[in-house]
Short mmCIF file of C-alpha atoms in Angstrom, two decimals:
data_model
loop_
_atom_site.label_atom_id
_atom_site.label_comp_id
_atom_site.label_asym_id
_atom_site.label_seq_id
_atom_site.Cartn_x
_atom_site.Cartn_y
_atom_site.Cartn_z
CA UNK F 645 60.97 116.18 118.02
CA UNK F 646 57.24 116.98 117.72
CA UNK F 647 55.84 118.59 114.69
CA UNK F 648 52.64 118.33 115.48
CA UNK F 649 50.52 117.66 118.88
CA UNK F 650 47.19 117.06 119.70
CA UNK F 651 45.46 119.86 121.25
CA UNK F 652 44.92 116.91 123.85
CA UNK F 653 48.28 116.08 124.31
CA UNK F 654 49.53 119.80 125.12
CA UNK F 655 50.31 119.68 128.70
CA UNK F 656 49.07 123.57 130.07
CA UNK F 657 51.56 122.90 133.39
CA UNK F 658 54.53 122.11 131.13
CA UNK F 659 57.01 125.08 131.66
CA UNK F 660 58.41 124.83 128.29
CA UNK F 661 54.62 124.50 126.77
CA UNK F 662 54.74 127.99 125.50
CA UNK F 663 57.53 127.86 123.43
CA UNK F 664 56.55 124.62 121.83
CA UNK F 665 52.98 125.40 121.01
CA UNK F 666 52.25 129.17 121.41
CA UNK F 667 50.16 131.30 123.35
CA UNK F 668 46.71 130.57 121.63
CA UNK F 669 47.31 126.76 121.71
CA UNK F 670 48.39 127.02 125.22
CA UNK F 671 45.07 128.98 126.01
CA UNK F 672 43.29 125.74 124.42
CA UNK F 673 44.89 123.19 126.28
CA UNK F 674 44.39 125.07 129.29
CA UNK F 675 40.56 125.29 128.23
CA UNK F 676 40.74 121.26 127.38
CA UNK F 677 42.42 120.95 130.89
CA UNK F 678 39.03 122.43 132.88
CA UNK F 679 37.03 120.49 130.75
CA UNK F 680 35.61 123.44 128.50
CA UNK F 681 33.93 122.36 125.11
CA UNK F 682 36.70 122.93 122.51
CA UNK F 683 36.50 121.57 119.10
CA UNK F 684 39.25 118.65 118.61
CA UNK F 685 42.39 120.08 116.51
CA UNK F 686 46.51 120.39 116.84
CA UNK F 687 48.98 122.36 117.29
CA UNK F 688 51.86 122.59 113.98
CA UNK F 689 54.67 123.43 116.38
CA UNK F 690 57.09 126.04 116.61
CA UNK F 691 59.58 123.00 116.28
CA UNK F 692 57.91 122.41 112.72
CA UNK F 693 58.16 126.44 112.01
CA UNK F 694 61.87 126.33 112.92
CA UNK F 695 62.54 122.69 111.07
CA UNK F 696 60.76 124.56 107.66
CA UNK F 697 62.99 127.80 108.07
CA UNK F 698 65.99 125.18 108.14
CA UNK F 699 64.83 123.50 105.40
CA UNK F 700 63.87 126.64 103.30
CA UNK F 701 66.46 128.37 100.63
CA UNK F 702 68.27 132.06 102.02
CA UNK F 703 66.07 133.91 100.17
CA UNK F 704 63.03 132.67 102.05
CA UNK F 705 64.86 132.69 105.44
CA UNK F 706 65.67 136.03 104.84
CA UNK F 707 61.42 137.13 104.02
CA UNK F 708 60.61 134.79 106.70
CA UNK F 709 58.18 132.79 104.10
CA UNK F 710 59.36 129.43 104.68
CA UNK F 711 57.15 126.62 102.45
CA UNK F 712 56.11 123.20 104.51
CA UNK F 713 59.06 121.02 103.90
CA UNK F 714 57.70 117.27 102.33
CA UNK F 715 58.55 115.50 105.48
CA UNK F 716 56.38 118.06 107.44
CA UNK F 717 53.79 118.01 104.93
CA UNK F 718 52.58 114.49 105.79
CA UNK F 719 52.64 115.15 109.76
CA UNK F 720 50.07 117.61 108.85
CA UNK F 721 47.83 115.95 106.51
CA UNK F 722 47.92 113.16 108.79
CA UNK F 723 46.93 115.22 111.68
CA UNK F 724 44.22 116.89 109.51
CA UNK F 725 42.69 113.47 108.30
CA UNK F 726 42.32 112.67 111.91
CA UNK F 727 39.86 115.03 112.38
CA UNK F 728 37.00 113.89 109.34
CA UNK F 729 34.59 111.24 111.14
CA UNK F 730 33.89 109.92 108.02
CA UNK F 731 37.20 109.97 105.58
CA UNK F 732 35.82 113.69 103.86
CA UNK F 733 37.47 117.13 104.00
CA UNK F 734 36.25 118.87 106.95
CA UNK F 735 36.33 122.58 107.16
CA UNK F 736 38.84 124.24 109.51
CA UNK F 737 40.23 127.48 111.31
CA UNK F 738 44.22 127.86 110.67
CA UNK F 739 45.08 130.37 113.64
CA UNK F 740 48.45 131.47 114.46
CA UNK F 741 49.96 130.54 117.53
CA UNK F 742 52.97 132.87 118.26
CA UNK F 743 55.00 132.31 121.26
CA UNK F 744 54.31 136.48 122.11
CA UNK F 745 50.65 135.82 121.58
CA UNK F 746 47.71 135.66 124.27
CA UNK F 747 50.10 136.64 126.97
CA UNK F 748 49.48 138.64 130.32
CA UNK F 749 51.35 142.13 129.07
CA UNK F 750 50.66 141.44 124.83
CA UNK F 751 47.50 139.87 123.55
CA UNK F 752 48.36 140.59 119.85
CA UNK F 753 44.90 139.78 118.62
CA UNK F 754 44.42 140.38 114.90
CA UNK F 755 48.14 140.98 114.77
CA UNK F 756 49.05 137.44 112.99
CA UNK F 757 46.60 135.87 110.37
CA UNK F 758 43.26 133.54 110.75
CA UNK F 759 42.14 131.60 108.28
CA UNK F 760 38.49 129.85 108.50
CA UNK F 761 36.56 127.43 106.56
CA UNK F 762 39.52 126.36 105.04
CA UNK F 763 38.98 122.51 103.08
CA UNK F 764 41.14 120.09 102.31
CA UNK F 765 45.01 119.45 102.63
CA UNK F 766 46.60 121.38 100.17
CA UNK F 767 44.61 124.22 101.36
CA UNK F 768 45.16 123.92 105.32
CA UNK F 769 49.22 123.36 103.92
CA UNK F 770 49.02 126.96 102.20
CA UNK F 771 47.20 128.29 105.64
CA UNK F 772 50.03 126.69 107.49
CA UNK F 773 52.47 129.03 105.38
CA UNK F 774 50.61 131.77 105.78
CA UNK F 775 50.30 132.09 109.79
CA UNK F 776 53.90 131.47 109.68
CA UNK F 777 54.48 134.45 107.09
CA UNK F 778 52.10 136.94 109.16
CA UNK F 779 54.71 136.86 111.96
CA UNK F 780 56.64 139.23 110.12
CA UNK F 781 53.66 141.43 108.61
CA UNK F 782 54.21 144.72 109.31
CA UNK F 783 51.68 145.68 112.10
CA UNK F 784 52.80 142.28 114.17
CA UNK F 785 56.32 144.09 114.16
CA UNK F 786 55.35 147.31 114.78
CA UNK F 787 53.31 145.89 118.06
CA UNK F 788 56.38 143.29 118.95
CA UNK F 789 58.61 146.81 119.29
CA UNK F 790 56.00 148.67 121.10
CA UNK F 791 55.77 146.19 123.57
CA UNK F 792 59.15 145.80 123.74
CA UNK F 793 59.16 141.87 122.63
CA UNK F 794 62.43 141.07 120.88
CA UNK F 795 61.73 139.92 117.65
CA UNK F 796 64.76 137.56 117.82
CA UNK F 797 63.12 135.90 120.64
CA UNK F 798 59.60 135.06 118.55
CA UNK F 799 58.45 131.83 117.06
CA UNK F 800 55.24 130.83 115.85
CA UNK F 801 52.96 127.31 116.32
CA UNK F 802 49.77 126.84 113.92
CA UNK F 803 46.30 125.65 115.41
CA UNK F 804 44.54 123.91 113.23
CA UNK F 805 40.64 122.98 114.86
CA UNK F 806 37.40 122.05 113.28
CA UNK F 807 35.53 124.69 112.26
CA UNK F 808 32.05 125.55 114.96
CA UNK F 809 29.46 127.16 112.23
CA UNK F 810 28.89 130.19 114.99
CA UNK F 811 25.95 132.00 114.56
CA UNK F 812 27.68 134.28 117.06
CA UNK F 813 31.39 134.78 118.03
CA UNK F 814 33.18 137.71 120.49
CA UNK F 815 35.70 138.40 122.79
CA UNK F 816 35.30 139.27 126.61
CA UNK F 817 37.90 141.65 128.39
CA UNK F 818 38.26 141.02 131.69
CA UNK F 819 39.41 144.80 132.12
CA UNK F 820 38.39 147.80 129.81
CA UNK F 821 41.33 147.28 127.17
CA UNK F 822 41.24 151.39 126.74
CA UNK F 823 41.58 152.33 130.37
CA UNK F 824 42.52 148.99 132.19
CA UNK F 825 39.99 149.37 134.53
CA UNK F 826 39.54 145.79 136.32
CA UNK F 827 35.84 146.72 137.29
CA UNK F 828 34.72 146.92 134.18
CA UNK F 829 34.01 143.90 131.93
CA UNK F 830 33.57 144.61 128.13
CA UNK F 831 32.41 142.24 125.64
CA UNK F 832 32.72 142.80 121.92
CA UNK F 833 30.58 140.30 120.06
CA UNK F 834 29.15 140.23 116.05
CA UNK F 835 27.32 137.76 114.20
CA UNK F 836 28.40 134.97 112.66
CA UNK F 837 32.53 133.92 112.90
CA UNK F 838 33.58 137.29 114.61
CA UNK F 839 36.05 138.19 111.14
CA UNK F 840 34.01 141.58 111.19
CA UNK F 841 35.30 142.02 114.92
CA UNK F 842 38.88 140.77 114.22
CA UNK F 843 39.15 143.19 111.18
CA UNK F 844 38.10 146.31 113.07
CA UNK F 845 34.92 146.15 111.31
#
């Protein structure tokens, strides 16, 4: 069982890749795939997810905050190592990776939580626990039920990448999002890591 995969090693053509990794680590592999620039990282599993929930006491199974079992722990600080050229703590973005995420019908963008510049491995351990948590924050229900998405269904993966010091960051549409017209194209960009345009800002 793998807890955690190189965003390398995340095969886009796999049929089952989705529910192993997630939608946004999918998107990655798939950008790795056609040879797009994409800053090395892995993917914390949706096996990992469901092996903590296991592992976790009722209580948290029942709020859905499951902690990063020990076993788990070193996967991920292994992983996270990996990625210093040098043996220091490199910063990092912690993105969730929900298996309803960055899909056709359901983008859920801002929906579960980011967390950037994050340093060293008790910290990128405590982001780990937080993407999983957001799954079950209140506005990423409310959109799983408008969209019809079975919250039964859901799991969630963790990306963890090296952290590019944008001066810019955005999001293209290829459709207006308000009207879904496919002639339009619509960027939304800000300055610096794009938090401003995640947060509605």
């Amino acid at each position: 069982m793998n807890f955690v995969l190189p965003l390398t090693a995340i095969d886009p053509t796999n049929p089952g890749a989705l529910a192993t990794v997630g939608g946004k680590a999918l998107g990655l592999a798939d950008l790795i795939t056609a040879g797009m620039p994409v800053p090395p990282g892995f993917c914390v599993t949706t096996s990992a997810y469901r092996h903590a929930l296991e592992d976790a006491g009722a209580a948290a199974q029942a709020n859905h905050t499951p902690i990063v079992p020990r076993d788990l722990q070193a996967h991920i600080t292994a992983a996270y190592a990996a990625l210093s050229a040098d043996g220091a703590p490199v910063a990092v973005a912690v993105r969730s990776s929900a298996t309803a995420e960055d899909l056709p019908t359901a983008s859920f963008a801002g929906q579960q939580d980011t967390y950037l510049g994050v340093v060293g491995a008790p910290a990128v351990l405590a982001a780990v626990e937080g993407c999983w948590a957001s799954l079950w924050n209140d506005h990423a229900v409310a959109y799983r039920q408008r969209a019809g998405i079975d919250g039964d269904d859901v799991a969630i993966a963790v990306v963890v990448q090296r952290l590019v010091d944008a001066q810019s960051a955005g999001v293209l549409f290829t459709a207006d999002p308000v009207t879904g017209n496919r002639d339009l194209v619509v960027i939304n960009a800000t300055w610096g890591l794009g938090e401003a345009l995640v947060g509605g800002e």
